Amino acid sequence: MSSERHATLRQIVHEVVEHTPVFDIHTHLFDPAFGALVSWGIDDLLTYHYLIAESLRWTRGSNDFFWALNKTQQADWIWKQLFIERSPVSEACRGVVTTLRLLGIDPKERDLAALRKHFESWSAETYTDHILKIAGVRKVCMTNLPFDDSERVVWERGLKRHPAFVAALRLDPLLLEWDKTAAQLHGWGYDVRGDLSGKTIDEVRRFLADWTRKIDSQYCMVSLPPEWAFPEESVANRLIQEAVLPHGREHGQAFAMMIGVRRGVNPALRMAGDSVGEADVESVERLCAEYPDNQFLCTMLARENQHGLCVAARKFKNLHVFGCWWFLNNPSLIEELTRMRLELLGLSVTPQHSDCRIMDQLAYKWAHSRPIIAEVLSEKYSDLADSNWQVSRAEIQRDVHGLLGGEFERFISR
Ligand code: HDL
Ligand code: ZN
């Protein structure tokens, strides 16, 4: 096998992956119509909770000094800690530098005040379309929380939606904070009781149906702690089994589980204070086995769970694995997970989602992931070429479209 043929094949794969539009299936971004909820620009980039955690590592004692700063002052401080006094080699730091490059801003310009000027001429609307274009993203799935007052008021007022933004119904408050959320639902006119008695289950299903329709939800989702188990007597599991999954079957809503997050292990870091724990893949298998008519999406946060999750997906065709989530969204682990997934699941997987919180991040997160996915995929095609199985450009385009959101769209289609 001459390296030249590999080189040509490799070049085609990188080109196709680079230019295939992405459906980013899980983000915390907002349609520009959400106004103040939209995060974008250099100060939001620098005060991303990943960078808050990394910059505070260079301090001793209380973090209160940091929380007392306003956003501009926080960004100035983080810039100094992570970009001026040290080289920005972490993945989250590198992301800021990549974003500047993709925006045509010379990263050698290390003067933050001068950098801020490059962002002054944009509005949330114009900037959104600009970022979608340079990131090559065709569709962005938001994380939508009816329980959040500032978001709910926009949905209830009505909004002209951006064509590229779709919604997903986030259920953490419903499933993991039932006592508090039951009171909220009751206040909205749903006849629910804390002990789940009476018409509670039907009323939770009515709530789910109302909001699925209101936001045109693509799927519903929850993040779960590492100790989540199934079967197990819990309010969360009762609501999942008696309300969420029947709702999913009736309204064609896949159920996405993001498992392994330990919330607030260091409250002094606020949103940056969450950590990871190894979870139980067998519980995922048992849920998929018990509910063969539901579609399940799953991503797990612990590196140790990744192989078992791939094997679980081999056993259950109603389980679709996605993303290199959070602490796994680093080049070394994206490569490891993508290689493992292609080898075990072929193309029936969605290798990546961005989890972006700031609009600009779409540019860097996909610029960082695409070459890694392309490199692993071209290696797999080269292995086939060694046995004279030549993939055409059209076949590569078909396969890559599937990996970058097309297969996900098929899996959740109602
Ligand atoms: O629960 C989630 O959806 C996580 O992605 C958290 O939002 C986390 O804070 C995050 O932003 N990870 O990238
Ligand atoms: Zn997320």
Coordinates of C-alpha atoms and ligand atoms in Angstrom, one line a residue:
M1 CA 0.0 0.0 0.0
S2 CA 1.8 3.1 -1.2
S3 CA 1.7 6.0 1.3
E4 CA 0.7 8.2 -1.7
R5 CA -2.7 6.6 -2.0
H6 CA -3.2 6.9 1.8
A7 CA -2.1 10.6 1.5
T8 CA -4.7 11.3 -1.2
L9 CA -7.4 9.4 0.7
R10 CA -6.4 11.2 3.9
Q11 CA -6.5 14.6 2.2
I12 CA -10.0 13.9 0.8
V13 CA -11.3 12.8 4.2
H14 CA -10.0 15.9 5.9
E15 CA -11.4 18.1 3.2
V16 CA -14.9 16.4 3.5
V17 CA -14.9 16.6 7.3
E18 CA -13.7 20.2 7.2
H19 CA -16.5 21.2 4.8
T20 CA -19.5 19.1 6.0
P21 CA -22.0 21.2 7.9
V22 CA -22.6 20.1 11.5
F23 CA -25.7 19.6 13.5
D24 CA -24.5 20.4 17.0
I25 CA -26.8 18.3 19.1
H26 CA -26.2 19.6 22.6
T27 CA -25.2 23.2 23.5
H28 CA -26.2 25.8 26.0
L29 CA -26.4 28.5 23.4
F30 CA -29.5 30.6 22.7
D31 CA -31.3 31.7 19.6
P32 CA -30.5 35.4 19.2
A33 CA -34.2 36.0 19.8
F34 CA -33.5 35.3 23.5
G35 CA -31.6 38.6 23.7
A36 CA -29.8 39.0 27.0
L37 CA -29.5 35.2 27.5
V38 CA -27.2 35.1 24.5
S39 CA -23.5 34.9 25.5
W40 CA -20.9 36.0 23.0
G41 CA -17.6 38.1 22.7
I42 CA -14.2 38.1 24.3
D43 CA -15.3 38.8 27.9
D44 CA -17.8 36.0 27.9
L45 CA -15.2 33.7 26.3
L46 CA -12.7 34.5 29.0
T47 CA -15.1 34.1 31.9
Y48 CA -16.3 30.6 30.7
H49 CA -16.5 28.5 33.8
Y50 CA -13.7 26.1 32.5
L51 CA -11.3 29.1 32.5
I52 CA -12.5 30.3 35.9
A53 CA -11.5 27.0 37.4
E54 CA -8.2 27.0 35.6
S55 CA -7.3 30.6 36.6
L56 CA -8.2 30.2 40.2
R57 CA -5.7 27.3 40.5
W58 CA -3.0 30.0 40.5
T59 CA -4.3 31.5 43.8
R60 CA -4.3 30.6 47.5
G61 CA -7.2 30.9 49.9
S62 CA -10.7 32.3 49.3
N63 CA -12.1 32.9 45.8
D64 CA -14.3 35.8 47.1
F65 CA -12.0 38.4 45.6
F66 CA -12.8 37.0 42.2
W67 CA -16.5 36.8 42.7
A68 CA -16.4 40.5 43.8
L69 CA -15.1 41.5 40.4
N70 CA -17.5 42.5 37.5
K71 CA -17.3 40.5 34.2
T72 CA -14.8 42.9 32.6
Q73 CA -12.5 42.8 35.7
Q74 CA -12.8 39.0 35.8
A75 CA -11.9 38.7 32.1
D76 CA -8.9 41.1 32.7
W77 CA -7.7 38.9 35.6
I78 CA -8.2 35.6 33.8
W79 CA -6.4 37.0 30.7
K80 CA -3.4 38.0 32.9
Q81 CA -3.3 34.6 34.8
L82 CA -3.7 32.3 31.8
F83 CA -2.6 34.1 28.7
I84 CA 0.0 36.7 29.8
E85 CA 1.8 35.3 32.8
R86 CA 1.7 31.7 31.4
S87 CA 1.2 30.2 27.9
P88 CA -2.4 29.2 27.1
V89 CA -1.8 25.5 26.5
S90 CA -4.9 24.0 28.1
E91 CA -7.8 23.1 25.7
A92 CA -10.1 25.8 27.0
C93 CA -7.3 28.4 26.7
R94 CA -6.3 27.2 23.3
G95 CA -9.9 27.7 22.3
V96 CA -9.8 31.4 22.9
V97 CA -6.6 31.7 20.8
T98 CA -8.2 29.6 18.0
T99 CA -11.3 31.7 18.1
L100 CA -9.3 34.9 17.6
R101 CA -7.5 33.4 14.6
L102 CA -10.8 32.2 13.1
L103 CA -12.2 35.7 13.5
G104 CA -9.2 37.1 11.7
I105 CA -7.8 38.8 14.8
D106 CA -4.1 38.4 15.2
P107 CA -3.6 36.5 18.4
K108 CA -0.2 38.2 18.8
E109 CA -2.3 41.2 19.8
R110 CA -2.1 40.4 23.5
D111 CA -3.7 43.7 24.5
L112 CA -7.1 42.8 25.8
A113 CA -8.5 46.3 25.5
A114 CA -7.5 46.3 21.8
L115 CA -9.0 42.9 21.3
R116 CA -12.3 44.0 22.8
K117 CA -12.6 46.6 20.0
H118 CA -12.9 43.8 17.4
F119 CA -16.2 42.7 19.0
E120 CA -17.8 46.2 19.3
S121 CA -19.2 46.3 15.7
W122 CA -21.3 43.1 16.0
S123 CA -24.9 42.6 17.3
A124 CA -26.0 39.2 18.7
E125 CA -27.9 38.5 15.5
T126 CA -25.1 39.4 13.0
Y127 CA -22.5 37.7 15.2
T128 CA -24.5 34.5 15.4
D129 CA -24.8 34.2 11.7
H130 CA -21.1 35.0 11.3
I131 CA -20.0 32.4 13.8
L132 CA -22.4 29.7 12.3
K133 CA -20.7 30.4 9.0
I134 CA -17.1 30.2 10.1
A135 CA -17.9 27.2 12.3
G136 CA -19.7 25.3 9.5
V137 CA -22.6 24.6 11.8
R138 CA -26.0 24.1 10.1
K139 CA -28.1 23.5 13.2
V140 CA -27.7 24.1 16.9
C141 CA -29.7 22.3 19.6
M142 CA -30.2 24.5 22.7
T143 CA -30.8 23.3 26.3
N144 CA -34.2 24.6 27.3
L145 CA -35.4 25.0 30.8
P146 CA -39.1 26.1 31.3
F147 CA -38.2 26.2 35.0
D148 CA -35.8 29.1 34.5
D149 CA -37.8 32.3 34.8
S150 CA -35.6 34.4 32.5
E151 CA -36.0 31.8 29.7
R152 CA -39.7 30.9 30.3
V153 CA -40.8 34.5 29.9
V154 CA -39.3 34.6 26.4
W155 CA -41.2 31.4 25.3
E156 CA -44.4 32.7 26.9
R157 CA -44.1 36.1 25.2
G158 CA -43.4 34.4 21.9
L159 CA -40.4 34.7 19.6
K160 CA -39.4 34.7 16.0
R161 CA -37.1 31.8 15.9
H162 CA -33.7 31.7 14.1
P163 CA -33.9 28.8 11.5
A164 CA -30.6 27.2 12.7
F165 CA -31.7 26.9 16.4
V166 CA -33.7 24.0 17.7
A167 CA -34.8 23.2 21.2
A168 CA -34.4 20.3 23.7
L169 CA -36.4 20.0 26.9
R170 CA -34.1 19.8 29.9
L171 CA -35.7 17.9 32.8
D172 CA -33.1 18.1 35.6
P173 CA -35.4 20.3 37.9
L174 CA -38.3 18.0 37.3
L175 CA -36.5 14.7 37.9
L176 CA -33.9 15.7 40.4
E177 CA -35.6 18.5 42.4
W178 CA -39.2 17.3 42.4
D179 CA -40.3 18.9 45.7
K180 CA -39.3 22.4 44.5
T181 CA -40.5 21.8 40.9
A182 CA -43.8 20.3 42.0
A183 CA -44.6 23.6 43.7
Q184 CA -43.7 25.4 40.5
L185 CA -45.9 23.2 38.3
H186 CA -48.7 23.5 40.8
G187 CA -48.4 27.3 40.5
W188 CA -48.7 27.0 36.7
G189 CA -52.0 25.1 37.1
Y190 CA -50.8 21.5 36.9
D191 CA -52.6 19.4 39.6
V192 CA -49.5 17.7 40.9
R193 CA -48.7 16.5 44.5
G194 CA -45.3 16.1 46.2
D195 CA -46.1 12.4 46.9
L196 CA -46.9 11.8 43.2
S197 CA -50.5 10.8 44.2
G198 CA -53.8 11.8 42.5
K199 CA -53.5 13.0 39.0
T200 CA -49.8 13.9 39.4
I201 CA -48.4 11.6 36.7
D202 CA -51.0 12.6 34.1
E203 CA -50.4 16.2 34.9
V204 CA -46.6 15.8 34.6
R205 CA -47.3 14.3 31.2
R206 CA -49.6 17.2 30.3
F207 CA -46.7 19.6 31.3
L208 CA -44.3 17.6 29.1
A209 CA -46.7 17.7 26.2
D210 CA -47.4 21.4 26.5
W211 CA -43.7 22.4 26.5
T212 CA -42.7 19.8 23.8
R213 CA -45.2 21.5 21.6
K214 CA -44.4 25.1 22.7
I215 CA -40.6 24.8 22.0
D216 CA -40.9 22.1 19.3
S217 CA -38.5 20.0 21.3
Q218 CA -36.2 17.6 19.4
Y219 CA -35.7 15.3 22.4
C220 CA -35.8 15.6 26.2
M221 CA -32.8 15.3 28.4
V222 CA -31.4 15.0 31.9
S223 CA -28.0 15.0 33.5
L224 CA -27.7 12.2 36.2
P225 CA -25.2 11.7 39.0
P226 CA -22.8 8.7 38.9
E227 CA -24.9 6.9 41.6
W228 CA -28.0 6.8 39.4
A229 CA -29.2 3.2 39.1
F230 CA -32.1 1.4 37.4
P231 CA -34.1 -0.2 38.6
E232 CA -34.2 1.6 41.9
E233 CA -37.0 3.1 44.0
S234 CA -36.7 6.9 43.5
V235 CA -38.8 9.8 42.5
A236 CA -36.6 10.4 39.5
N237 CA -37.1 6.8 38.3
R238 CA -40.9 6.8 38.9
L239 CA -41.2 10.0 36.9
I240 CA -38.9 8.6 34.1
Q241 CA -40.9 5.3 33.9
E242 CA -44.4 6.6 34.4
A243 CA -44.2 10.1 32.7
V244 CA -41.1 10.8 30.6
L245 CA -40.9 7.5 28.7
P246 CA -44.6 7.2 27.9
H247 CA -44.4 10.8 26.8
G248 CA -41.5 9.9 24.6
R249 CA -43.4 7.1 22.9
E250 CA -46.5 9.3 22.4
H251 CA -44.7 12.4 21.2
G252 CA -41.7 10.8 19.5
Q253 CA -39.2 12.2 22.0
A254 CA -35.9 10.4 22.5
F255 CA -34.6 10.5 26.1
A256 CA -31.1 11.7 26.5
M257 CA -29.2 10.8 29.6
M258 CA -25.9 12.6 30.5
I259 CA -24.5 10.5 33.3
G260 CA -21.7 10.9 35.7
V261 CA -21.7 14.5 36.9
R262 CA -21.2 15.2 40.6
R263 CA -22.7 18.7 41.1
G264 CA -21.1 21.2 43.4
V265 CA -18.1 19.2 44.8
N266 CA -16.5 22.6 45.3
P267 CA -19.2 25.2 45.9
A268 CA -16.5 27.9 46.1
L269 CA -16.2 27.6 42.3
R270 CA -19.9 28.1 41.7
M271 CA -20.8 26.8 38.1
A272 CA -17.2 25.6 37.8
G273 CA -17.5 23.4 40.9
D274 CA -18.9 20.2 39.3
S275 CA -16.8 17.1 39.0
V276 CA -17.0 13.6 37.5
G277 CA -17.8 10.1 38.9
E278 CA -17.8 6.6 37.4
A279 CA -21.4 5.6 36.7
D280 CA -23.2 2.3 36.1
V281 CA -23.5 1.3 32.5
E282 CA -25.6 -1.8 33.4
S283 CA -28.4 0.6 34.6
V284 CA -28.4 2.1 31.1
E285 CA -28.6 -1.4 29.6
R286 CA -31.5 -2.4 31.9
L287 CA -33.5 0.7 31.0
C288 CA -33.0 0.1 27.2
A289 CA -34.0 -3.5 27.7
E290 CA -37.1 -2.7 29.6
Y291 CA -38.2 0.0 27.2
P292 CA -37.5 -1.3 23.7
D293 CA -40.0 1.2 22.2
N294 CA -38.2 4.2 23.5
Q295 CA -35.1 5.8 21.8
F296 CA -32.3 6.6 24.3
L297 CA -29.4 8.9 23.8
C298 CA -26.5 8.7 26.2
T299 CA -23.2 10.3 26.9
M300 CA -21.1 9.5 30.1
L301 CA -18.7 11.8 31.8
A302 CA -16.1 9.3 33.1
R303 CA -13.4 8.0 30.7
E304 CA -13.7 4.7 32.5
N305 CA -17.3 4.3 31.3
Q306 CA -16.7 4.8 27.6
H307 CA -15.9 1.2 26.6
G308 CA -18.8 -0.3 28.5
L309 CA -21.1 2.3 27.0
C310 CA -20.0 1.3 23.4
V311 CA -20.7 -2.3 24.2
A312 CA -24.1 -1.4 25.6
A313 CA -24.9 0.3 22.4
R314 CA -23.9 -2.8 20.5
K315 CA -26.5 -4.7 22.5
F316 CA -29.3 -2.2 22.2
K317 CA -30.2 -0.6 18.9
N318 CA -32.4 1.9 20.8
L319 CA -29.3 3.4 22.4
H320 CA -27.3 6.1 20.6
V321 CA -24.0 7.2 22.0
F322 CA -22.9 10.8 21.5
G323 CA -20.3 13.4 22.3
C324 CA -17.0 13.8 24.2
W325 CA -18.7 15.5 27.1
W326 CA -17.0 18.2 29.2
F327 CA -13.9 16.8 30.8
L328 CA -13.6 14.4 27.8
N329 CA -13.6 17.2 25.2
N330 CA -9.9 17.3 24.9
P331 CA -7.8 16.2 21.8
S332 CA -6.3 13.1 23.4
L333 CA -9.6 11.8 24.6
I334 CA -11.6 12.8 21.5
E335 CA -9.2 10.7 19.6
E336 CA -9.4 7.7 22.0
L337 CA -13.2 7.8 22.2
T338 CA -13.7 8.3 18.4
R339 CA -11.3 5.4 17.6
M340 CA -13.1 3.1 20.1
R341 CA -16.5 4.1 18.9
L342 CA -15.8 3.6 15.2
E343 CA -14.2 0.2 15.9
L344 CA -17.1 -1.0 18.0
L345 CA -20.1 0.9 16.6
G346 CA -19.1 1.7 13.0
L347 CA -21.0 4.8 11.9
S348 CA -24.0 4.4 14.2
V349 CA -22.7 7.0 16.6
T350 CA -22.5 10.8 17.0
P351 CA -18.8 11.4 17.9
Q352 CA -19.1 14.9 19.1
H353 CA -21.2 17.8 20.4
S354 CA -19.8 21.1 21.5
D355 CA -21.6 21.9 24.8
C356 CA -20.9 25.5 23.9
R357 CA -22.1 28.2 26.3
I358 CA -20.7 31.1 24.4
M359 CA -21.5 31.6 20.7
D360 CA -17.9 32.1 19.6
Q361 CA -17.0 28.7 21.0
L362 CA -18.8 27.0 18.1
A363 CA -15.9 28.2 16.0
Y364 CA -13.1 26.7 18.1
K365 CA -14.8 23.6 19.4
W366 CA -15.6 22.3 15.9
A367 CA -12.2 23.5 14.5
H368 CA -10.5 21.4 17.2
S369 CA -12.7 18.3 16.8
R370 CA -13.0 18.0 13.0
P371 CA -9.3 17.2 12.3
I372 CA -9.3 14.5 15.0
I373 CA -12.5 12.9 13.7
A374 CA -11.1 13.1 10.1
E375 CA -7.8 11.6 11.1
V376 CA -9.4 8.5 12.8
L377 CA -11.9 8.1 10.0
S378 CA -9.2 8.3 7.3
E379 CA -7.2 5.7 9.1
K380 CA -10.2 3.3 9.1
Y381 CA -10.7 4.0 5.3
S382 CA -7.0 3.3 4.8
D383 CA -7.3 0.0 6.6
L384 CA -10.1 -0.9 4.1
A385 CA -7.9 0.4 1.2
D386 CA -5.2 -2.1 2.3
S387 CA -7.7 -4.8 1.3
N388 CA -8.6 -2.9 -1.9
W389 CA -11.9 -1.6 -0.5
Q390 CA -11.8 1.9 -2.0
V391 CA -14.4 4.4 -0.6
S392 CA -15.5 7.1 -3.1
R393 CA -15.8 10.7 -2.3
A394 CA -19.6 10.4 -2.3
E395 CA -19.4 7.5 0.2
I396 CA -17.1 9.6 2.4
Q397 CA -19.5 12.5 2.2
R398 CA -22.4 10.2 3.1
D399 CA -20.6 8.7 6.1
V400 CA -19.3 12.1 7.4
H401 CA -22.8 13.7 7.1
G402 CA -24.1 10.9 9.3
L403 CA -21.4 11.3 11.9
L404 CA -21.8 15.1 12.1
G405 CA -25.5 15.0 12.9
G406 CA -27.3 13.1 10.1
E407 CA -27.4 9.8 11.9
F408 CA -28.6 11.6 15.0
E409 CA -31.5 13.1 13.0
R410 CA -32.4 9.6 11.7
F411 CA -32.3 8.2 15.2
I412 CA -34.6 10.8 16.8
S413 CA -37.0 11.1 13.8
R414 CA -40.6 10.5 14.8
Ligands
HDL1 O1 -25.2 19.4 32.4 C1 -24.7 19.8 31.3 O2 -25.3 19.9 30.3 C2 -23.2 20.1 31.3 O3 -22.8 20.3 30.0 C3 -22.9 21.3 32.1 O4 -23.8 22.4 31.5 C4 -21.5 21.8 32.2 O5 -21.5 22.9 33.1 C5 -20.9 22.2 30.9 O6 -21.0 23.3 30.5 N1 -20.1 21.3 30.3 O7 -19.5 21.5 29.2
ZN2 ZN -24.2 20.6 28.6

